[in-house]
Structures are given as structure tokens and as C-alpha cells.
CSV table of C-alpha atoms in Angstrom, one decimal:
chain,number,residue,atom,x,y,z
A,1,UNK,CA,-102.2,91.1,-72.7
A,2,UNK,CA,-101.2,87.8,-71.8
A,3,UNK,CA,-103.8,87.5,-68.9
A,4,UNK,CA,-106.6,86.3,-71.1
A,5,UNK,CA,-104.2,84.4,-73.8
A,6,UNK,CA,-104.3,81.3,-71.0
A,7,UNK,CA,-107.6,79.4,-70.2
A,8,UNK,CA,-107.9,76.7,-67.7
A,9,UNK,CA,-107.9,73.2,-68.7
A,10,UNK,CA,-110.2,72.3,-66.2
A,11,UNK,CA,-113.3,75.0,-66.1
A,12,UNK,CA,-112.1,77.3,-69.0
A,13,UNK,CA,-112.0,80.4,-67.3
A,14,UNK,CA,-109.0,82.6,-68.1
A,15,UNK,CA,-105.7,81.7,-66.0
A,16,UNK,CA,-102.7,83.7,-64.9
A,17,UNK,CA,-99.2,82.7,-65.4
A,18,UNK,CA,-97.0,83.8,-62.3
A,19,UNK,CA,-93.5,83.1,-61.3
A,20,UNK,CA,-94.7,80.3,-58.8
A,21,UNK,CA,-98.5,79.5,-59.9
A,22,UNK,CA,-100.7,79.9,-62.3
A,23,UNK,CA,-104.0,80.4,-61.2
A,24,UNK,CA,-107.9,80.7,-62.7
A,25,UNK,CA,-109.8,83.1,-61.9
A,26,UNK,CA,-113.2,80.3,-61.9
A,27,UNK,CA,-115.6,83.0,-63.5
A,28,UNK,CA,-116.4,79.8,-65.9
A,29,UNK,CA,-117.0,77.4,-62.9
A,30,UNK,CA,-120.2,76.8,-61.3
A,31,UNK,CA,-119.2,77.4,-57.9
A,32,UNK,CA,-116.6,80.1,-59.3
A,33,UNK,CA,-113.9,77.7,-58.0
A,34,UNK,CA,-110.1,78.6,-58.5
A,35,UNK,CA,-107.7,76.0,-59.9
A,36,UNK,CA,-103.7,76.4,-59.1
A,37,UNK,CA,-101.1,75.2,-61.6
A,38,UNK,CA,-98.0,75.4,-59.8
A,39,UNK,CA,-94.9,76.4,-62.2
A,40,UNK,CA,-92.1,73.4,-61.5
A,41,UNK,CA,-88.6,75.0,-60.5
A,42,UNK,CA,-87.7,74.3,-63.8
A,43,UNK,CA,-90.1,76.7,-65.7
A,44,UNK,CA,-92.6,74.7,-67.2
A,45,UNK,CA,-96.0,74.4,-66.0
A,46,UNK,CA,-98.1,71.2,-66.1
A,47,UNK,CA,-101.4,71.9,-67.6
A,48,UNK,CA,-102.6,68.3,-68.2
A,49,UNK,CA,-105.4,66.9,-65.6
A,50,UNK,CA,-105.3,63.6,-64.7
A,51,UNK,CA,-108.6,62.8,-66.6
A,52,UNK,CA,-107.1,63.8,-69.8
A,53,UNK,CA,-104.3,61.0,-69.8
A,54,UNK,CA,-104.6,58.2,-71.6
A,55,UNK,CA,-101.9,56.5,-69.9
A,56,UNK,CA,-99.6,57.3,-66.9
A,57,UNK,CA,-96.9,58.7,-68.6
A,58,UNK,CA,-98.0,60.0,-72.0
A,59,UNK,CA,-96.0,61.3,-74.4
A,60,UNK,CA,-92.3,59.8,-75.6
A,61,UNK,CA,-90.0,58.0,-72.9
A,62,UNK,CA,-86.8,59.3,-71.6
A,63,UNK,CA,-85.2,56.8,-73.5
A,64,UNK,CA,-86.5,58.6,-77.2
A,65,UNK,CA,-85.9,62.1,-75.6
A,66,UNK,CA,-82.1,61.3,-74.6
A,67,UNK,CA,-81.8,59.6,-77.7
A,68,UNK,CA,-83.1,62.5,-80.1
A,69,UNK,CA,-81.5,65.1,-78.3
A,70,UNK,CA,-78.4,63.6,-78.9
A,71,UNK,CA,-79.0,63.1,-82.7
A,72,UNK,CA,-80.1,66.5,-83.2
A,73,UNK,CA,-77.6,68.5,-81.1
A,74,UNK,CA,-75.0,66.8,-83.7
A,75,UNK,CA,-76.9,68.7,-86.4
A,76,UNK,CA,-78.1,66.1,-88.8
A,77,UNK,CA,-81.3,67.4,-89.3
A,78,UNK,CA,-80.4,70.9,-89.3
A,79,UNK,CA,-81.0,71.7,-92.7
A,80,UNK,CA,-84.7,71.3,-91.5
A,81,UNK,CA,-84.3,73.5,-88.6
A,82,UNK,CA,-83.3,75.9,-90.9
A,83,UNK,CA,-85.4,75.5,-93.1
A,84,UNK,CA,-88.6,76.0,-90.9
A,85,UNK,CA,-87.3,79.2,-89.1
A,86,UNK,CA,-86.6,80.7,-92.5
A,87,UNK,CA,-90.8,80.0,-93.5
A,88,UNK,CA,-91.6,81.5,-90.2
A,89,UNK,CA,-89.3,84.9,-90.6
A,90,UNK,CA,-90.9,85.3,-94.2
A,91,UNK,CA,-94.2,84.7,-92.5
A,92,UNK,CA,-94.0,87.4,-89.9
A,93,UNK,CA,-92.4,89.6,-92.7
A,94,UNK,CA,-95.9,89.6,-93.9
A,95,UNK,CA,-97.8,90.1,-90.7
A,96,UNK,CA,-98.8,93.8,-90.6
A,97,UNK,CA,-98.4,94.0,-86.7
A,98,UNK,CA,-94.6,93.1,-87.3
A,99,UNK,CA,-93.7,95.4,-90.5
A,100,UNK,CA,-95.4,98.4,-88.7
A,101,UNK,CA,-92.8,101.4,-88.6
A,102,UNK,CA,-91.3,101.3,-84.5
A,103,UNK,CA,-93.0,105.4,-84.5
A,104,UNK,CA,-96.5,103.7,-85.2
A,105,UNK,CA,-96.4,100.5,-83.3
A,106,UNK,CA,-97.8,100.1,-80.1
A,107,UNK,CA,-98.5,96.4,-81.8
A,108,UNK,CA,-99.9,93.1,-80.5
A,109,UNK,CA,-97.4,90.6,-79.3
A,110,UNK,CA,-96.8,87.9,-81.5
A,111,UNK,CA,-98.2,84.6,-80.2
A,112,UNK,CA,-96.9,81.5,-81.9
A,113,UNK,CA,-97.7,77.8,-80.7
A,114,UNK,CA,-94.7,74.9,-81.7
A,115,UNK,CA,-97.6,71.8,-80.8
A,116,UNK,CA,-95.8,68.5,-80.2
A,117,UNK,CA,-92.7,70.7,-79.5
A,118,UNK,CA,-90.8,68.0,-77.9
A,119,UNK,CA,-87.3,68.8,-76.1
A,120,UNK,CA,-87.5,72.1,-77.8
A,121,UNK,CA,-84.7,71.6,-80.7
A,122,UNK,CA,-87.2,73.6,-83.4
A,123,UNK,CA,-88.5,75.4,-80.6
A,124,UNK,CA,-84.7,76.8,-79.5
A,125,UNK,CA,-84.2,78.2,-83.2
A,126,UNK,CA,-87.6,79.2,-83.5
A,127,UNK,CA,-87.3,81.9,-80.6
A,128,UNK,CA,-84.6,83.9,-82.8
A,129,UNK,CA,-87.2,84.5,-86.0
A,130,UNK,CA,-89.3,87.4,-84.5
A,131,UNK,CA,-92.1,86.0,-82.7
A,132,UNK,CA,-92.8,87.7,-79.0
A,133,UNK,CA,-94.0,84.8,-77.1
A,134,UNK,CA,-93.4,81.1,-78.2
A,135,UNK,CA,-96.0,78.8,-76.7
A,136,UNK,CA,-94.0,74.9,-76.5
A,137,UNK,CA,-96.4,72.7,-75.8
A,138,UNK,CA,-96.2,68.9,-75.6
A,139,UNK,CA,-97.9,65.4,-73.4
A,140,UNK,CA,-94.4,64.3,-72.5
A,141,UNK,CA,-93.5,65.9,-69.0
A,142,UNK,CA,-89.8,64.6,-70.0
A,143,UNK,CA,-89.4,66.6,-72.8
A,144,UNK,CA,-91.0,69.6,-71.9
A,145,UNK,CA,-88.5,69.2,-68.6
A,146,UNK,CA,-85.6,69.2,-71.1
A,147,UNK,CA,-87.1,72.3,-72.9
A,148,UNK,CA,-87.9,73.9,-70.2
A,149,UNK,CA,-83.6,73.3,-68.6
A,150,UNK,CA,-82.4,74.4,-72.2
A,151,UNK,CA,-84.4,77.5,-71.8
A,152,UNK,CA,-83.9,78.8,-68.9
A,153,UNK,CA,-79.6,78.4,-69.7
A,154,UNK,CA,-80.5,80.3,-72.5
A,155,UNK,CA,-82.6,83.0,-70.5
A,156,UNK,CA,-85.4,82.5,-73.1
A,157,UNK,CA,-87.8,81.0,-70.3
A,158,UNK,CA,-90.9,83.3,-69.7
A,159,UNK,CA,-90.3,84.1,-66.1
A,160,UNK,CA,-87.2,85.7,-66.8
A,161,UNK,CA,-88.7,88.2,-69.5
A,162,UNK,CA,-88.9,91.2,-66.8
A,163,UNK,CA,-84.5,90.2,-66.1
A,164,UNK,CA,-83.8,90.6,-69.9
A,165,UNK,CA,-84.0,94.0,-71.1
A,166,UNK,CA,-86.7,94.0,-73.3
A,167,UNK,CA,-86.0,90.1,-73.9
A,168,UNK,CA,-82.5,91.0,-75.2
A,169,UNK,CA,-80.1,87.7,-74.8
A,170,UNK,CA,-76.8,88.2,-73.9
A,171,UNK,CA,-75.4,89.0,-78.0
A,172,UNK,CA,-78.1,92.0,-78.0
A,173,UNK,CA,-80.6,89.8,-80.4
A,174,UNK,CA,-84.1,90.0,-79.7
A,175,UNK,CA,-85.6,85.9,-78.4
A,176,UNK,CA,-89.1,85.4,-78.0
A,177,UNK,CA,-90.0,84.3,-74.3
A,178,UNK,CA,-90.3,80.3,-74.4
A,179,UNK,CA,-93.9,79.3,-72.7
A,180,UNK,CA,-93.0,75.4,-71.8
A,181,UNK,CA,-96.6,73.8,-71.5
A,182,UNK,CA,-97.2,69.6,-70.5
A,183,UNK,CA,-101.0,69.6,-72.0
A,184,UNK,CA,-102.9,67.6,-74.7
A,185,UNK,CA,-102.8,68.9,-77.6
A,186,UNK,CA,-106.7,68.4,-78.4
A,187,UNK,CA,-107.3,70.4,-75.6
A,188,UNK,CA,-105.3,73.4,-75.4
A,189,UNK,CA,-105.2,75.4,-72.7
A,190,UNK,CA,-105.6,78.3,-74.9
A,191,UNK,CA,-107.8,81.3,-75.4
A,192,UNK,CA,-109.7,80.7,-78.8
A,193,UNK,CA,-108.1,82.6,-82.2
A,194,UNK,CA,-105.4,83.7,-80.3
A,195,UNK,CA,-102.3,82.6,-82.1
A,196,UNK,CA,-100.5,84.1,-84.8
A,197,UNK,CA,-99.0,80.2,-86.2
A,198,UNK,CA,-98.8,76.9,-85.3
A,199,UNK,CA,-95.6,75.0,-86.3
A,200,UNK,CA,-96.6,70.9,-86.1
A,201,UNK,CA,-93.1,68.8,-86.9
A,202,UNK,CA,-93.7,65.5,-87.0
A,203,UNK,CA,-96.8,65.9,-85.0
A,204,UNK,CA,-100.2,64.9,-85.4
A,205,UNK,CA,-102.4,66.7,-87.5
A,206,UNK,CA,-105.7,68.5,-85.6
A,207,UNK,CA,-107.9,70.8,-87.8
A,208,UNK,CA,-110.2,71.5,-85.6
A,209,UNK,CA,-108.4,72.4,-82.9
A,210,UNK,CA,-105.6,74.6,-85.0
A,211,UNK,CA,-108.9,76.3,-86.6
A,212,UNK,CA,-109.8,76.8,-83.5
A,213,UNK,CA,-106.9,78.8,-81.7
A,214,UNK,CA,-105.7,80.2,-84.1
A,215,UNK,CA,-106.5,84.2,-85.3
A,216,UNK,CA,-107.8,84.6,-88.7
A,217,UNK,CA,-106.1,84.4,-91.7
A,218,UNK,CA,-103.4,82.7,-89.1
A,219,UNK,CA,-100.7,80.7,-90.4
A,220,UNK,CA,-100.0,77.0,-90.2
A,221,UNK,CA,-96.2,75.2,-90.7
A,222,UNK,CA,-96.7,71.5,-91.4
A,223,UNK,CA,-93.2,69.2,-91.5
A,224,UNK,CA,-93.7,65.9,-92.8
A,225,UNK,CA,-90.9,62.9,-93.7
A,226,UNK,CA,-91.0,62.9,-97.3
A,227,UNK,CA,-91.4,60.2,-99.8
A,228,UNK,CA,-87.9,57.8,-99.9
A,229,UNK,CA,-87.2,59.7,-96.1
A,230,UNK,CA,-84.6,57.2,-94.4
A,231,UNK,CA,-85.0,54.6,-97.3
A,232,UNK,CA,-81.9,52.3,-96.9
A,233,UNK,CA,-82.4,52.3,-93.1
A,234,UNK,CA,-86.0,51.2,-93.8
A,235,UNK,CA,-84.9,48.9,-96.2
A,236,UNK,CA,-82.8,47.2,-94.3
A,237,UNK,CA,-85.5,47.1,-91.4
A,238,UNK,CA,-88.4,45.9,-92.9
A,239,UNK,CA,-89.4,43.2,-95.7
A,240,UNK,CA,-92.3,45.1,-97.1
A,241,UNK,CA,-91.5,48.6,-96.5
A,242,UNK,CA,-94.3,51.3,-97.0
A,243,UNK,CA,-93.9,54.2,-98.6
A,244,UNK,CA,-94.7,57.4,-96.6
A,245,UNK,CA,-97.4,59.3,-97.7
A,246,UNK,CA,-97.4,63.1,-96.6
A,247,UNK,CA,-100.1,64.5,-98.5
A,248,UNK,CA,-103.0,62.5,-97.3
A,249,UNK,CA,-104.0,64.9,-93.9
A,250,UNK,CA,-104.3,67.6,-96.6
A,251,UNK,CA,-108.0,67.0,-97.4
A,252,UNK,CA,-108.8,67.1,-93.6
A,253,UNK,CA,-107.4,70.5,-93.4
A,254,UNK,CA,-109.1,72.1,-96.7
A,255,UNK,CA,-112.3,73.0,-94.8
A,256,UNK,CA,-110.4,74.9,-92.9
A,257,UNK,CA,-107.0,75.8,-94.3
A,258,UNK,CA,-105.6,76.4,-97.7
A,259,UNK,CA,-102.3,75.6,-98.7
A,260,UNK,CA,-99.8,78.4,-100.0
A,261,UNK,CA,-96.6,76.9,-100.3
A,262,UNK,CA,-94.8,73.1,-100.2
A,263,UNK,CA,-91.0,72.9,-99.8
A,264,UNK,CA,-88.6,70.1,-99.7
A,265,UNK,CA,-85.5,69.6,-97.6
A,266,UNK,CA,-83.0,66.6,-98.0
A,267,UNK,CA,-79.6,66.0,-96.5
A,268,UNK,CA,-77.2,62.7,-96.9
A,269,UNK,CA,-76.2,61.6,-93.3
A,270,UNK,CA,-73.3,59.1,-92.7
A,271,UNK,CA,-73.7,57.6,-89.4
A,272,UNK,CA,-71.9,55.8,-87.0
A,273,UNK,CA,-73.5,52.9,-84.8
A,274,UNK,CA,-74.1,55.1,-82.1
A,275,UNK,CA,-75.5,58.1,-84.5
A,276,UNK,CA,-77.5,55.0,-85.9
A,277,UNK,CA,-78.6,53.5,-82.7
A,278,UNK,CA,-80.3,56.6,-81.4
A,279,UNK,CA,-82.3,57.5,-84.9
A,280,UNK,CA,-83.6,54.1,-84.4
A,281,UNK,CA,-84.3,55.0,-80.8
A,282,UNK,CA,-86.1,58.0,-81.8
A,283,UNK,CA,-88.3,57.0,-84.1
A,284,UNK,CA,-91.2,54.5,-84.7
A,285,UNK,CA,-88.9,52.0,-86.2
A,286,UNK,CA,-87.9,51.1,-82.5
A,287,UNK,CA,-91.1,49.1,-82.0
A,288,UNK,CA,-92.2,48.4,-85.8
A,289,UNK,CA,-89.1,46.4,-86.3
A,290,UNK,CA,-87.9,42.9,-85.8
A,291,UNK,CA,-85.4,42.9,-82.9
A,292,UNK,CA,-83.5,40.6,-84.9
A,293,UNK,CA,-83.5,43.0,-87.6
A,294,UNK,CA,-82.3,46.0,-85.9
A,295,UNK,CA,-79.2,43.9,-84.4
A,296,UNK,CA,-78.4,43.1,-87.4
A,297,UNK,CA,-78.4,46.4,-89.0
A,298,UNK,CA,-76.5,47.6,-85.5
A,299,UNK,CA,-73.9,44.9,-85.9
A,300,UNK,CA,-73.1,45.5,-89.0
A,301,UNK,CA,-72.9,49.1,-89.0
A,302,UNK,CA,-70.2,48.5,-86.0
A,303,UNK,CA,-67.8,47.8,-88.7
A,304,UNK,CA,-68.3,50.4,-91.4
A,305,UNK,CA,-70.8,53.9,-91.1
A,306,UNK,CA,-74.1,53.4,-92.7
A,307,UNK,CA,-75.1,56.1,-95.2
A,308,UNK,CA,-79.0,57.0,-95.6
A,309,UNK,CA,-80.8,60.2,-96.4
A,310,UNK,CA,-83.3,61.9,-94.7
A,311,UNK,CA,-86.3,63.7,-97.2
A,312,UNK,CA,-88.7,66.2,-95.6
A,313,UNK,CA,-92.1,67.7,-97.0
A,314,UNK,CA,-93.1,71.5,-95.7
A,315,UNK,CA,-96.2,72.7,-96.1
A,316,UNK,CA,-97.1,76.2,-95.6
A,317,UNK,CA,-100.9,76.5,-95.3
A,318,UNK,CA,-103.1,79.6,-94.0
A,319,UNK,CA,-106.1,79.9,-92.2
A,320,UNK,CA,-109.7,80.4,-94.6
């Protein structure tokens, strides 16, 4: 039941989604006071009190957003995509709840939880591999705004479950229904071991928390830039450039985690200035570099493409 898979960020007591608010029930609150959430007319639902921000708008600007949406929607990090949907389909392949026959299942619904989801490009493709409800949850009201658009077009949002048939989309596949959540990802508005996985894509790295919410023996998708991820780009950025290294969060997790599989995805991009302009955008490089430096790479890209290669690290790693 999804009534007690919510909990109030405010008091903890368990909250309700509903088509126009979500609302606590205060059973946790000294004065068993009720909080409202109301959903925006987009879909999402803002989950993030004031006295958890650290700043006034948290989370990436619109500039990165507009910037990495259009990067991605032209597919260059697609192999990635793919990549992570196919660990999760292989992961609920194993999940005995899924792999029941349809005669004995009156099973669980599968909860999964895409932290630091962005404007929802993993999160989109992550709706086709299986799992029942897809929590997207990110500090960036932007993003989650985007998400939450690209949803509802796609009639994966949550509030349109009981207008779907079963959560058929229009080709007859099944789509999990797409939860779009602004909230802080060290505290998750989340009834405790109640997720199947986590998928964290370039996000940061919480053991505690993912220990936390998720059930046991959950599962946990890591993606990581790899060693020599972007190299000429970063080459041409920096003087002294720093390799990346992936593997260091590991030993934070072993208390809790152990690691089952590692995976490596690479893909040669040739990109034009405007390709260029937004991966720059996108990531940290934006701010770590020279302003003179990034011109210059810019300017000179304007007159032939730039070739570079983007690495990624996977890590599969379930719960102890």
C-alpha cells in the first residue's frame, strides 16, 4: 500500500499522496498537527521545508538543466542509459516478488528510488524495466519541473495511474508510475526499508541514508565517470588535470553494502560547438575552468568538431 510508503518531512508521520495534496496524518507530532503538501499542476510535489535548504534555490540552475537536456535528448550518453536499465531488468529478474507465476502473485509493488534524478533522462528509460512505482527525487525544483512535464506527456505521472489501464501506455507496454519528489536527499521523505533499489547517477554517495530506506538484501546502482572520462576536453581545460577516481566511496559503503558486480560503458562523441558548449554547461567544468580557457576551446571548436570520449564506471552493489 502506498499510504505508509510516504512519511512527512516535517514530523515523520506517514503522508498521503492525493491528486491535489498530500497530507500527514500528525500521529508523530506533538500536537498531532497535519502538514499539507500541495501537488503543483504539473505533478510533482515539493517535499523540501524551508529549514532544510541550504541556499534559495538548491539544486542545478535552469541554465545546466536546459543545457543537459539538450545533450542528452541527442543521445550521446545513451549507451549509459542503456546500460543502467539493462542492470536494473536483470535485477528485478531476480527479485522473487517479480518472477512469481501471475496464478500465485498477489505480490508487493516494486518501489525503486532514482536519487539525484535530475530532469528524468535515466528516470524516463527507467520506467520501462519492470518496476511498479519509480520514486524521482531531486533538490532542484527545475528539474523535477521538467521531469515532472516529460511525464505527464508520456502518461507515466502517478496521478494518472487510475486513467491508464493497469498503467498500460499507449503501445500496450507496462511503465512504472513516475513519483516526481523536490526533497533532500539526506532526508527522504520515505518510510524506512521500503525500497526495492536506489539508482545514484552521478549523484552523491549517502550510506546511511540508502541503508536506511532501503528493504533488505535491497539493491544499489552506482554510475560513476570513469578513469580518462572526457580526457581531451579536460585536457584542453585544465593545466593540471586530475584524474577521476571512482572507487574511493567504496569503503564508505562496505559497512553496509557489498559489491556484486562493476561494469564499464565508453562511447566516442564528435561534437559540435553547440553539442560542446552545453556539456561544458552541464558539468562542473563550467565553474572549475578558466573563462579564458573555455573560449578558447569554444572558439576553436567553431571551426572544426571536437572529438572526446566519455568512460563510465557501474557498480552493482547489494544491501548486507
Amino acid at each position: 500500500m502506498l499510504v505508509s510508503l510516504f512519511i512527512c518531512p516535517l514530523c515523520q508521520s506517514p503522508l498521503q499522496p492525493a491528486i491535489d495534496t498530500w497530507r500527514c496524518d500528525g500521529s508523530l507530532h506533538p500536537k498531532q498537527t497535519t502538514h499539507p503538501f500541495d501537488v503543483a499542476r504539473q505533478g510533482y510535489v515539493n517535499l523540501l521545508p524551508v529549514q532544510q535548504k541550504k541556499s534559495k534555490a538548491p539544486g542545478d540552475s535552469q541554465a545546466s538543466i536546459e543545457a543537459r537536456k539538450r545533450f542528452l535528448n541527442a543521445a550521446h550518453y545513451q549507451p549509459l542509459q542503456a546500460l543502467i536499465c539493462q542492470k536494473m531488468i536483470e535485477l528485478l529478474a531476480q527479485n522473487e516478488s517479480v518472477t512469481k507465476p501471475i496464478a500465485e502473485q498477489d505480490k508487493e509493488l516494486v518501489h525503486w528510488l532514482d536519487i539525484g534524478c535530475g530532469e528524468g533522462y535515466y528516470t524516463q528509460a527507467m520506467a520501462q524495466t519492470g518496476v511498479d512505482i519509480l520514486l524521482a527525487a531531486d533538490i532542484s525544483k527545475p528539474a523535477v519541473l521538467e521531469l515532472a512535464k516529460v511525464s505527464k506527456a508520456a502518461g507515466k505521472l502517478w496521478s494518472q495511474k487510475n486513467q491508464n489501464d493497469g498503467f498500460k501506455i499507449a503501445d500496450g507496454s507496462k511503465t512504472a508510475a513516475i513519483y516526481p519528489m523536490v526533497t533532500s536527499a539526506a532526508n527522504l521523505p520515505l518510510r524506512a526499508h521500503s525500497v526495492m533499489g536506489i539508482s545514484s547517477i552521478f549523484s552523491p554517495i549517502l550510506p546511511e541514508v540508502f541503508n536506511e530506506v532501503l528493504s533488505d538484501e535491497g539493491y544499489l546502482i552506482i554510475a560513476k565517470p570513469d578513469v580518462g572520462h572526457l580526457a581531451t576536453m579536460r585536457d584542453a581545460l585544465f593545466d593540471d588535470v586530475r584524474e577521476h577516481d571512482s572507487d574511493k566511496f567504496l569503503q564508505e559503503l562496505a559497512p553496509y553494502f557489498m559489491l556484486l558486480n562493476t561494469c564499464r560503458v565508453s562511447t566516442e562523441m564528435t561534437l559540435s560547438e553547440d553539442n560542446l558548449a552545453d556539456l561544458l554547461t552541464m558539468t562542473p567544468y563550467a565553474y572549475r575552468a578558466r573563462s579564458e580557457k573555455r573560449q578558447a576551446l569554444l572558439a576553436k571548436v567553431a571551426t572544426q568538431s571536437f572529438v572526446t570520449e566519455a568512460k563510465f564506471i557501474v557498480y552493482i552493489l547489494q544491501k548486507k
